Amino acid sequence: MLSLRPRLQILTLDVEVMRLSKNLIIVESPAKAQTIERYLGKEYKVAASMGHVRDLPKSKLGVDVDDGIQPKYITIRGKGKILDDLRKKSRSAEHVFLATDPDREGEAIAWHLCHALKLSEEDSVRIAFNEITEEAVQGSLESPRSIDRHLVDAQQARRVLDRLVGYKLSPWLWRKVRRGLSAGRVQSAAVKMVVDREREREAFEPEEYWTLDVQFAPRGERGEEKEFLAALAKYRGEKPEIPDEKSMDALLQELPRNGHRILEIKRKEAKRYPGAAFNTSSLQQAAARQLRMNASFAMRVAQELYEGLPLGGDSERTGLITYMRTDATRVSQSAVDRAREFVISTYGQKFSEPRTRRGRGRKDAEEAHEAIRPTDVALTPEKIKGNLSNVQYRLYRLIWQRFVASQMKPAIYDEMTVSVGAAEFEFAAKGRRMKFPGFRIIYAGAGDKDKLLPEMSEGDEVDLLDLVPKQNFTKPPARYTGASLVKALEDERIGRPSTYAPIVETIQKRNYVGVEDGGFYPTELGRVVNDLLEEHFPEIVDLSFTAEMEDELDSIEGGEVNWQEIITEFWDSFADELEKAEEAPRVKLPEQVTDEICEECGENMVVRFGRFGKFLACPAYPDCKNSKPYFEKTGALCPQCGGDIVKKSSRKGKTFYGCLNYPDCEFVVWHEPSEEECPECGTFMVKRRTKRKGEFLQCGRKECRVEVAPAEDLDSAEAR
């Protein structure tokens, strides 16, 4: 009888070879996995780790500070099944490649995956790319490398440092102020910036000063095109100082009403150059200014564009922008070449910049990164608009326009400066006309309108038509907005691109700062916490210390220093400060008493803070344990039932205003109520602002929608 064993063994071997023929690529997200799979053949399988798989434990410090700073990593709760699946897939793969994000965090995730999957970090398991395109993905597979331990150590140092600060300072704040508070090396520095700015504003004393504009026109001519406004530039040969109304009246008494002539006309050609392609900070600032997106939301949308979205009639995903967490503004030569080709074919040779503009990176930037740019400049915003949500389209258009503009010629303007004089007075007027739009043809901005002056010659007489004296006051430094705080963090070298948005979000969630008219102000809690930290832990909130620590992290990344030595040096000093700070007395925060009456004992309820934010509680606790949700009243009344209109937040974190009697009354508005009443129906007006109309008030009722100018605008118009 013929034995079948040898043939069965051969078949089994063939099946095993077939099973091992597929390569496994591991990324962080399923969306990224789908996009990458599109560019690879059947021999590649792409799986997602869903972010970090190992981290320090949440329930304890997780760092052994007595044994040379040793972090104790554990598998993150809920990631066990994901890891089991990845282990199974990695065992049946011939090669495993880790394609996590191209930064410190991504390198650390890859390192943790190596340990969890029992791969060797010395092997060529790591691939990285700044854009999810076929060219970039295929190129990375041609040059895999080992895990970069210097990058990993820099991330470990940041993680451990922030854990030591957060897990030691936060409980101290619980003991000294109240439970639920938190502190952090970077967030506390950001709070200090907001507190310091507010104190500058409070200490500021405005000073009065006056300015004088005069309406002129060429002798004997009238009409809008002939008249122009000139500002007082010199009086008796010097820049005038007009401190008060009395000084202005005296000056006007001396000003001749006749005999004004054109003293000088200067003409010159001025160029305005485009900005570089976005980095993380400049993108967040532009998104806030132009699209009214906060930093966190803008980065979530950018993540979607980076990981890929389905275009066309199929479900295949395409990565639309390069990696969105970067300090650099440099772009690759190939991207520059493609942009130039697009500009020439679309707008013509005269709009293409012949000189190479590749941008640059900051001294402390992560050098491998490019700026944020479209992966394919031919995918114009209008071409793919139907495949994107409104917010995705607006952000992609902003990134696309900025990048293309960066490779175009400057806008050219003809500028004209006219000096008008009589007696000891000299006035100046400026006009401008766009001669060549250059990059502004696709990336226009405010102030691009021509401001023309009438044709005049030196020595011509002009008529004085009107005097426009104006009282002014010096203004305090502006409060930080989301955009300006991000810029300040970048300028002070506090944090990195990946941390800007979380910092701004965290200090608001902790109720350390509030937002008023778009600007951040410190809450009473924020001031108390900041002052306590400044008194007992001055190094933690010191901006220069935070920036120097970023330099230390860069040195670790460069392999110049040992990360555990840096953290040990910090810990030795920090531990001493902690011990001394325990002697500090407890601070009692003043309670916010409301007009809400406790139904059980009749006391005025107070605002308290819990793990989920503010709530109303009876001050007689523990004798009376009554509590209820807290809503911030706006002062407006519901037009449907007369209930209070209160400030609320949607599941996605967007602020809206609704009736306190919900669900019995479902009235809501998405804009902040004002103190003004609708002149037609008496309902409260809401504050609106659009690019076309500017600021205005609109009736809160959908059925009415009457619009009026804000009260201050009406007052100033009445005064004029």
XYZ file of C-alpha atoms in Angstrom:
720
model
C 0.000 0.000 0.000
C 1.323 3.412 -1.042
C 1.950 5.828 1.853
C 0.356 9.267 1.617
C 2.444 10.791 4.465
C 5.221 12.374 2.293
C 2.613 14.057 0.037
C 0.649 15.332 3.028
C 3.842 16.800 4.492
C 4.568 18.590 1.193
C 1.027 19.994 1.058
C 1.257 21.182 4.665
C 4.583 22.898 3.917
C 3.104 24.603 0.826
C 0.176 25.932 2.851
C 2.562 27.246 5.527
C 4.674 29.009 2.887
C 1.511 30.543 1.422
C 0.418 31.679 4.866
C 3.807 33.308 5.507
C 3.969 35.054 2.148
C 1.880 38.090 3.230
C 3.601 41.103 4.814
C 1.937 42.905 7.697
C 1.954 46.695 8.095
C 0.692 48.133 11.377
C -0.593 51.704 11.599
C -2.550 53.578 14.276
C -6.006 54.048 12.754
C -8.369 52.034 10.542
C -8.811 55.037 8.208
C -5.065 55.189 7.657
C -4.995 51.417 7.146
C -7.650 51.592 4.423
C -5.807 54.369 2.603
C -2.444 52.549 2.664
C -3.962 49.230 1.589
C -5.122 50.947 -1.582
C -1.509 51.510 -2.686
C -0.185 48.008 -1.956
C -0.668 44.668 -3.625
C -2.287 41.535 -2.223
C 0.965 40.497 -0.585
C 0.458 43.219 2.061
C -2.047 43.232 4.889
C -2.572 46.480 6.871
C -3.862 46.432 10.458
C -4.501 49.173 13.034
C -3.285 49.335 16.648
C -5.859 52.048 17.487
C -3.148 54.323 18.886
C -0.965 53.440 21.885
C -1.093 49.853 23.143
C 1.072 50.316 26.262
C 1.340 53.216 28.676
C 1.956 54.115 32.298
C -0.899 52.940 34.575
C -3.606 55.494 35.363
C -4.170 54.320 38.932
C -0.648 54.984 40.233
C 2.561 56.892 39.458
C 3.994 54.071 37.367
C 7.582 55.332 37.635
C 10.210 53.892 39.969
C 12.105 57.020 41.056
C 14.395 55.092 43.417
C 15.984 52.935 40.736
C 17.298 55.348 38.148
C 13.863 56.450 36.844
C 12.264 53.270 35.532
C 8.820 53.564 33.871
C 6.468 50.638 34.471
C 4.424 50.164 31.299
C 1.246 48.099 31.152
C -1.141 47.121 28.379
C -3.806 49.814 28.092
C -7.239 48.634 29.219
C -9.312 47.534 26.241
C -6.277 46.915 24.017
C -5.855 43.229 24.957
C -8.044 41.910 22.116
C -6.384 44.242 19.613
C -2.943 43.024 20.667
C -4.035 39.365 20.479
C -5.233 39.954 16.928
C -1.986 41.741 15.989
C 0.096 38.915 17.503
C -1.839 36.356 15.478
C -1.364 38.333 12.279
C 2.320 39.016 12.946
C 3.056 35.308 13.550
C 1.609 34.439 10.143
C 3.440 37.234 8.314
C 6.796 36.968 6.632
C 7.702 40.559 7.495
C 6.137 43.023 9.933
C 6.477 46.751 9.319
C 5.468 49.439 11.815
C 4.157 52.500 9.959
C 3.136 54.732 12.869
C 3.283 58.533 12.610
C 6.660 60.123 11.741
C 7.360 61.814 15.076
C 8.436 61.004 18.641
C 4.982 59.770 19.592
C 4.772 57.533 16.533
C 8.251 56.148 17.183
C 7.274 55.342 20.770
C 4.122 53.527 19.612
C 6.273 51.465 17.225
C 8.707 50.657 20.055
C 5.867 49.528 22.339
C 4.472 47.377 19.516
C 7.893 45.749 19.124
C 7.841 44.713 22.748
C 4.184 43.643 22.769
C 4.571 41.555 19.583
C 8.018 40.233 20.545
C 9.727 41.788 17.519
C 13.332 42.891 17.583
C 13.716 46.661 17.571
C 17.140 46.134 15.990
C 15.569 44.626 12.860
C 14.354 46.731 9.927
C 10.761 46.928 11.135
C 10.136 50.668 10.969
C 8.849 52.595 7.976
C 7.768 56.238 8.048
C 6.308 58.716 5.580
C 5.102 62.321 5.802
C 2.259 61.841 3.348
C -0.037 58.917 2.586
C 0.498 58.608 -1.147
C 1.477 55.626 -3.281
C 4.897 57.122 -3.974
C 5.623 57.816 -0.301
C 4.347 54.452 0.980
C 6.177 52.419 -1.686
C 9.325 54.475 -1.101
C 9.283 53.797 2.639
C 9.080 50.028 2.010
C 12.293 50.236 -0.006
C 14.232 51.576 2.986
C 12.924 50.188 6.276
C 15.022 50.872 9.365
C 15.330 49.860 12.987
C 13.565 51.697 15.807
C 15.208 55.046 16.568
C 15.858 54.748 20.297
C 16.826 58.409 20.598
C 13.359 59.435 19.399
C 11.786 56.906 21.767
C 13.848 58.145 24.698
C 12.839 61.750 24.002
C 9.195 60.690 24.120
C 9.774 58.614 27.269
C 11.446 61.579 28.934
C 8.492 63.859 28.141
C 5.964 61.236 29.251
C 7.739 60.485 32.531
C 8.432 64.150 33.257
C 4.793 65.082 32.717
C 3.676 62.081 34.798
C 5.898 63.091 37.730
C 4.699 66.682 37.628
C 1.037 65.841 37.071
C 0.739 62.947 39.532
C 2.613 64.768 42.301
C 1.296 68.303 41.889
C -2.349 67.404 41.292
C -2.867 65.591 44.643
C -1.055 68.481 46.351
C -3.585 70.885 44.822
C -6.402 68.603 46.028
C -5.081 68.920 49.568
C -4.468 72.664 49.384
C -7.437 73.844 47.283
C -9.992 71.183 46.313
C -10.304 67.769 44.675
C -10.390 67.362 40.923
C -7.732 69.960 40.099
C -4.727 69.250 37.939
C -1.368 70.794 37.166
C 1.139 70.101 34.447
C 4.501 71.310 33.250
C 3.078 72.786 30.038
C -0.538 73.556 30.963
C 0.505 75.471 34.081
C 2.905 77.604 32.036
C 0.037 78.383 29.638
C -2.241 79.381 32.539
C 0.514 81.667 33.858
C 0.665 83.412 30.484
C -3.096 84.092 30.603
C -2.940 85.270 34.249
C 0.061 87.551 33.609
C -1.631 89.095 30.560
C -4.813 89.790 32.554
C -2.834 91.455 35.341
C -1.090 93.628 32.766
C -4.519 94.674 31.556
C -5.739 95.386 35.096
C -2.666 97.490 35.910
C -2.927 99.390 32.645
C -3.950 103.053 32.867
C -5.276 104.400 29.567
C -3.890 107.698 28.325
C -5.887 110.136 26.239
C -4.609 111.385 22.888
C -6.156 113.041 19.865
C -5.643 112.688 16.135
C -6.658 114.967 13.288
C -7.719 113.968 9.789
C -8.672 116.480 7.129
C -10.816 115.958 4.034
C -9.205 117.539 0.956
C -9.989 117.760 -2.762
C -8.151 119.365 -5.720
C -9.045 123.059 -6.084
C -12.573 123.484 -7.378
C -13.277 119.738 -7.720
C -15.755 117.610 -5.769
C -17.043 114.046 -5.731
C -16.118 110.765 -4.094
C -13.309 110.015 -6.573
C -11.717 113.447 -6.075
C -11.864 113.738 -2.290
C -9.241 112.168 -0.021
C -8.480 112.017 3.687
C -5.057 113.079 5.014
C -3.730 112.701 8.550
C -1.793 115.351 10.435
C 1.835 114.186 10.172
C 3.881 117.209 11.316
C 3.333 120.421 13.210
C 6.208 122.885 13.266
C 8.418 120.220 11.724
C 7.796 117.560 14.384
C 5.335 114.720 14.979
C 2.419 116.326 16.836
C 1.404 115.301 20.354
C -2.187 116.239 21.154
C -2.950 115.021 24.709
C -6.443 116.455 25.222
C -9.380 118.346 23.751
C -8.029 121.707 24.883
C -4.805 121.116 22.931
C -6.823 120.036 19.895
C -8.983 123.195 20.048
C -5.857 125.351 20.246
C -4.356 123.532 17.262
C -7.518 123.957 15.201
C -7.479 127.700 15.933
C -4.067 127.919 14.278
C -4.895 125.714 11.279
C -5.430 127.781 8.110
C -8.632 127.031 6.222
C -7.109 128.124 2.906
C -3.791 128.045 1.114
C -3.111 124.287 1.295
C -0.807 122.991 -1.433
C 0.698 119.682 -2.555
C 4.226 119.772 -1.099
C 5.497 116.440 -2.390
C 4.313 113.376 -4.273
C 6.223 110.088 -3.926
C 5.543 107.104 -6.130
C 7.052 103.673 -5.697
C 6.435 100.055 -6.546
C 5.856 97.782 -3.552
C 5.821 94.000 -3.442
C 3.975 91.726 -1.063
C 5.352 88.213 -0.864
C 3.324 85.101 -0.022
C 3.800 83.346 3.283
C 5.404 79.917 3.514
C 3.270 76.790 3.532
C 1.642 76.103 6.905
C 3.210 74.428 9.885
C 1.019 73.311 12.802
C 1.070 76.621 14.631
C 0.380 78.838 11.612
C -2.388 76.487 10.425
C -4.136 76.648 13.796
C -3.839 80.446 13.809
C -5.185 80.803 10.258
C -8.017 78.341 10.946
C -9.031 80.390 13.991
C -8.870 83.750 12.194
C -10.307 82.811 8.819
C -12.508 79.787 9.534
C -13.356 80.345 13.213
C -12.181 76.834 14.094
C -10.542 76.289 17.467
C -7.189 74.514 17.551
C -8.506 71.104 18.660
C -11.256 70.996 16.061
C -8.931 72.135 13.264
C -6.461 69.368 14.121
C -9.199 66.712 14.165
C -10.287 67.763 10.688
C -6.655 67.865 9.505
C -6.190 64.318 10.835
C -9.079 63.161 8.650
C -7.540 64.823 5.603
C -4.157 63.238 6.360
C -5.446 59.706 6.957
C -7.492 59.758 3.777
C -11.037 60.154 2.536
C -12.965 58.325 -0.203
C -12.970 60.228 -3.503
C -14.909 59.458 -6.644
C -17.558 56.763 -6.920
C -15.706 54.084 -4.941
C -14.827 53.689 -1.294
C -11.065 53.827 -1.834
C -9.421 56.425 0.364
C -6.911 59.067 -0.681
C -4.607 60.925 1.692
C -5.099 64.625 0.947
C -2.466 66.449 3.025
C 0.953 65.749 4.503
C 1.468 65.122 8.218
C -0.186 67.905 10.205
C 2.058 68.013 13.301
C 5.218 69.777 12.220
C 7.414 72.740 13.092
C 8.839 72.997 9.581
C 7.761 75.115 6.605
C 10.061 73.359 4.132
C 8.640 71.410 1.213
C 10.254 68.810 -1.024
C 11.651 69.769 -4.424
C 9.234 67.398 -6.150
C 6.284 69.171 -4.479
C 7.690 72.535 -5.575
C 8.025 71.282 -9.159
C 4.440 69.999 -9.234
C 3.136 73.279 -7.818
C 5.002 75.274 -10.460
C 3.618 73.095 -13.237
C 0.108 73.604 -11.871
C 0.530 77.397 -11.605
C 1.906 77.679 -15.170
C -0.812 75.488 -16.697
C -3.631 77.197 -14.761
C -2.589 80.845 -14.460
C 0.280 81.254 -16.893
C 4.064 81.556 -16.762
C 3.973 85.121 -15.417
C 2.440 83.898 -12.119
C 5.068 81.212 -11.450
C 7.931 82.080 -9.118
C 11.195 81.172 -10.920
C 13.218 81.110 -7.704
C 12.981 78.009 -5.564
C 10.988 78.567 -2.399
C 11.336 75.468 -0.269
C 10.767 77.061 3.122
C 12.762 76.241 6.193
C 12.573 74.609 9.583
C 12.956 76.184 12.974
C 16.220 75.580 14.781
C 14.408 73.172 17.118
C 12.083 71.654 14.527
C 11.839 67.925 13.914
C 14.017 67.896 10.814
C 12.388 65.026 8.913
C 9.100 66.856 8.557
C 7.745 68.930 5.732
C 5.227 71.743 5.907
C 1.524 70.934 5.746
C 0.628 70.818 2.061
C -1.675 68.937 -0.318
C -0.320 65.550 -1.382
C -1.497 66.198 -4.941
C -1.804 69.829 -6.004
C -3.961 68.742 -8.959
C -6.716 67.788 -6.480
C -8.098 71.317 -6.302
C -10.622 72.100 -3.558
C -13.409 72.602 -6.087
C -12.646 69.311 -7.818
C -13.196 67.255 -4.651
C -15.678 69.517 -2.849
C -18.516 67.021 -3.355
C -16.551 64.309 -1.496
C -15.794 66.417 1.586
C -17.879 67.721 4.450
C -18.145 71.491 4.694
C -15.461 71.780 7.388
C -13.128 69.371 5.559
C -13.532 71.372 2.365
C -12.869 74.723 4.064
C -9.731 73.515 5.830
C -8.409 71.691 2.765
C -9.000 74.815 0.649
C -7.059 76.906 3.166
C -4.087 74.485 3.104
C -4.193 74.102 -0.697
C -4.396 77.847 -1.369
C -1.595 78.683 1.059
C 0.746 76.083 -0.466
C 0.086 77.020 -4.094
C 0.384 80.722 -3.229
C 3.780 80.062 -1.614
C 5.130 79.082 -5.045
C 3.750 82.120 -6.898
C 5.130 85.558 -7.641
C 4.518 88.418 -5.217
C 1.647 90.872 -5.619
C 2.862 94.226 -6.948
C 1.315 97.557 -5.987
C 1.812 101.120 -7.188
C 1.945 103.227 -4.025
C 1.524 106.980 -3.904
C 2.222 109.199 -0.894
C 1.061 112.810 -0.961
C 2.147 115.554 1.453
C -0.198 118.530 1.869
C 0.918 121.649 3.727
C -0.097 125.103 4.849
C 1.706 127.352 7.324
C 3.283 125.072 9.966
C 1.010 122.105 9.264
C 1.796 119.065 7.115
C -0.649 116.289 6.295
C 0.000 112.905 4.641
C -2.253 110.688 2.524
C -1.457 107.286 1.032
C -2.969 105.574 -1.962
C -2.408 102.161 -3.481
C -3.353 100.381 -6.678
C -2.714 96.735 -7.434
C -0.530 96.492 -10.516
C -0.121 92.700 -10.619
C -2.090 90.289 -8.366
C 0.549 87.560 -8.170
C -0.291 85.034 -5.446
C -3.306 87.117 -4.378
C -5.194 85.716 -7.340
C -5.881 82.594 -5.260
C -5.060 83.655 -1.699
C -6.718 87.051 -1.237
C -6.896 88.757 2.118
C -8.349 91.744 3.924
C -7.151 95.150 2.788
C -6.577 94.177 -0.847
C -8.935 96.806 -2.241
C -7.371 99.678 -4.159
C -7.271 102.987 -2.311
C -6.861 105.579 -5.027
C -5.871 109.227 -4.742
C -6.883 111.787 -7.388
C -4.291 112.812 -9.948
C -2.357 115.820 -8.633
C 0.977 117.568 -9.196
C 3.379 119.142 -6.749
C 2.435 122.768 -6.123
C -1.281 122.254 -6.866
C -3.701 123.937 -4.486
C -6.300 121.831 -2.649
C -9.501 122.777 -0.833
C -10.032 121.912 2.827
C -13.511 120.389 2.986
C -13.864 118.996 6.493
C -12.033 118.555 9.797
C -12.194 115.193 11.584
C -10.679 115.493 15.097
C -10.863 112.251 17.058
C -10.401 111.425 20.723
C -8.479 108.193 21.383
C -7.208 106.272 24.372
C -4.253 103.924 24.554
C -5.390 100.331 24.919
C -4.166 97.570 27.226
C -2.558 94.485 25.704
C -5.228 92.299 24.145
C -6.296 89.086 25.803
C -4.998 85.918 24.241
C -7.285 84.259 21.743
C -6.965 80.613 20.758
C -4.811 81.671 17.786
C -2.593 84.169 19.619
C -2.052 81.808 22.565
C -0.853 79.093 20.183
C 1.526 81.605 18.591
C 2.778 82.710 22.020
C 3.377 79.078 23.042
C 5.374 78.553 19.857
C 7.351 81.792 20.338
C 8.168 80.852 23.935
C 9.088 77.319 22.772
C 6.550 75.777 25.144
C 5.291 72.415 23.946
C 5.425 70.980 20.457
C 3.009 70.890 17.494
C 1.217 67.860 18.926
C 0.586 69.644 22.250
C -0.676 73.119 21.225
C -4.314 72.115 20.767
C -4.518 69.869 23.885
C -2.996 72.649 26.039
C -5.612 75.202 24.977
C -8.396 72.644 25.433
C -7.203 71.417 28.849
C -6.915 74.815 30.560
C -10.516 75.543 29.555
C -11.811 72.137 30.699
C -10.131 72.594 34.096
C -11.940 75.934 34.455
C -8.617 77.753 34.833
C -9.512 80.117 31.995
C -12.786 81.278 30.527
C -13.644 82.847 27.187
C -15.197 86.282 26.806
C -15.678 87.928 23.401
C -13.236 85.424 21.944
C -10.449 86.180 24.451
C -9.146 84.097 27.375
C -9.384 85.446 30.906
C -8.260 83.667 34.103
C -10.988 82.451 36.444
C -10.668 82.946 40.171
C -9.651 79.289 40.374
C -7.012 79.818 37.687
C -5.510 82.740 39.597
C -5.433 80.849 42.893
C -3.794 77.764 41.367
C -1.293 79.864 39.420
C -0.315 81.914 42.480
C 0.100 78.781 44.597
C 2.333 77.157 42.008
C 4.367 80.346 41.557
C 4.935 80.544 45.301
C 5.856 76.914 45.949
C 6.972 75.586 42.538
C 8.344 78.618 40.671
C 10.366 76.453 38.319
C 7.312 74.564 37.058
C 5.472 77.665 35.828
C 8.609 79.500 34.702
C 8.446 79.910 30.928
C 12.214 79.756 30.449
C 12.400 76.481 32.401
C 9.723 74.930 30.195
C 11.555 76.098 27.062
C 14.906 74.833 28.379
C 13.319 71.455 29.063
C 12.238 71.329 25.415
C 15.907 71.917 24.497
C 16.869 69.024 26.781
C 14.351 66.796 24.990
C 15.893 67.825 21.664
C 19.327 66.884 23.055
C 17.972 63.468 24.038
C 16.538 63.037 20.542
C 19.943 63.925 19.115
C 21.624 61.269 21.274
C 23.667 63.872 23.145
C 22.467 63.099 26.689
C 20.917 60.238 28.649
C 17.207 60.781 29.293
C 17.175 59.162 32.730
C 19.960 61.443 33.948
C 17.989 64.512 32.881
C 14.835 63.317 34.661
C 16.785 62.291 37.771
C 18.291 65.771 38.037
C 14.816 67.321 37.758
C 13.272 64.876 40.239
C 15.852 65.490 42.959
C 15.040 69.207 42.963
C 11.290 68.726 42.514
C 11.018 66.216 45.384
C 12.571 68.750 47.790
C 10.058 71.401 46.707
C 7.197 68.944 47.219
C 8.307 68.206 50.763
C 8.511 71.909 51.675
C 5.186 72.699 49.980
C 3.317 70.310 52.275
C 3.650 72.931 55.027
C 1.556 75.427 53.030
C -1.899 76.180 54.527
C -5.083 75.191 52.702
C -6.638 77.888 50.512
C -10.398 78.380 50.723
C -11.970 79.532 47.472
C -14.881 81.972 47.779
C -18.138 80.218 46.945
C -20.323 81.517 44.125
C -23.764 82.006 45.668
C -26.681 81.805 43.218
C -30.301 82.955 43.381
C -31.396 79.310 43.069
C -33.244 78.298 46.256
C -32.816 74.814 47.712
C -36.237 73.141 47.675
C -35.438 71.115 50.805
C -34.097 73.732 53.245
C -34.578 77.146 51.623
C -30.873 78.115 51.425
C -29.385 79.860 48.385
C -27.535 77.147 46.490
C -23.831 77.548 45.650
C -21.713 76.489 42.697
C -19.489 73.506 43.400
C -17.140 71.504 41.200
C -17.184 67.766 40.658
C -15.488 65.330 38.317
C -17.958 66.289 35.576
C -17.687 70.059 36.079
C -19.921 72.581 37.851
C -23.088 71.698 39.749
C -25.380 73.393 42.253
C -25.219 72.198 45.858
C -26.840 73.194 49.102
C -24.374 75.057 51.399
C -25.861 73.177 54.369
C -24.163 69.927 53.253
C -23.871 67.330 54.836
C -27.122 68.138 56.693
C -28.784 68.824 53.346
C -27.497 66.817 50.388
C -29.658 68.397 47.687
C -27.871 69.094 44.389
C -28.811 69.796 40.764
C -27.141 70.571 37.439
C -25.639 74.041 36.991
C -26.525 76.187 34.002
C -25.118 79.634 33.312
C -28.026 82.038 32.819
C -27.738 84.593 30.024
C -30.399 86.996 31.323
C -32.572 86.346 28.267
C -36.046 84.812 28.516
C -37.482 82.119 26.255
C -39.985 83.596 23.748
C -42.016 80.358 23.856
C -42.478 79.725 27.584
C -40.755 82.570 29.429
C -38.097 80.314 30.986
C -34.452 81.313 31.407
C -32.169 80.940 28.388
C -28.996 79.203 29.609
C -25.631 78.368 28.108
C -25.275 74.711 27.114
C -22.827 72.470 25.282
C -23.568 69.884 22.604
C -22.116 66.364 22.575
C -19.425 67.605 20.189
C -18.502 70.440 22.558
C -20.180 73.264 20.590
C -21.773 76.012 22.686
C -25.460 76.798 22.189
C -28.208 78.504 24.189
C -31.430 76.786 25.169
C -34.437 77.014 27.442
C -33.950 75.858 31.022
C -37.354 74.120 30.855
C -36.088 71.494 28.381
C -37.447 68.902 27.516
C -40.855 70.552 28.043
C -39.628 73.472 25.917
C -37.155 72.787 23.081
C -36.317 76.375 22.088
C -32.615 76.813 21.169
C -30.393 79.406 19.463
C -26.778 78.922 18.372
C -25.621 82.495 18.974
C -25.064 84.360 22.240
C -28.068 86.412 23.438
C -27.532 90.152 23.972
C -29.262 92.623 26.289
C -31.048 94.245 23.339
C -34.678 93.454 22.492
C -36.055 93.038 18.985
C -37.789 96.293 17.914
C -40.447 94.228 16.105
C -41.459 91.450 18.500
C -39.636 92.161 21.787
C -37.633 88.888 21.763
C -33.971 89.076 22.760
C -31.447 89.755 19.989
C -28.460 87.454 19.405
C -24.925 88.558 18.517
C -23.909 87.706 14.968
C -20.847 88.342 12.864
C -20.183 87.616 9.197
C -17.382 88.667 6.857
C -19.797 90.588 4.639
C -21.842 92.365 7.318
C -19.385 92.510 10.196
C -20.983 92.549 13.675
C -24.762 92.901 13.958
C -27.706 91.849 16.117
C -30.439 89.506 14.948
C -33.777 88.552 16.522
C -33.564 85.203 18.321
C -36.863 83.997 16.808
C -36.571 82.178 13.477
C -39.943 83.590 12.452
C -38.705 87.179 12.864
C -34.954 87.490 12.182
C -34.923 91.325 12.262
C -31.352 92.655 12.030
C -29.932 95.845 13.569
C -26.473 97.301 14.232
C -24.972 96.790 17.733
C -25.875 99.466 20.293
C -22.338 100.924 20.417
C -22.376 101.388 16.631
C -25.707 103.197 16.856
C -24.368 105.408 19.664
C -21.220 106.337 17.730
C -23.266 107.052 14.576
C -25.598 109.267 16.609
C -22.637 111.140 18.088
C -21.229 111.800 14.613
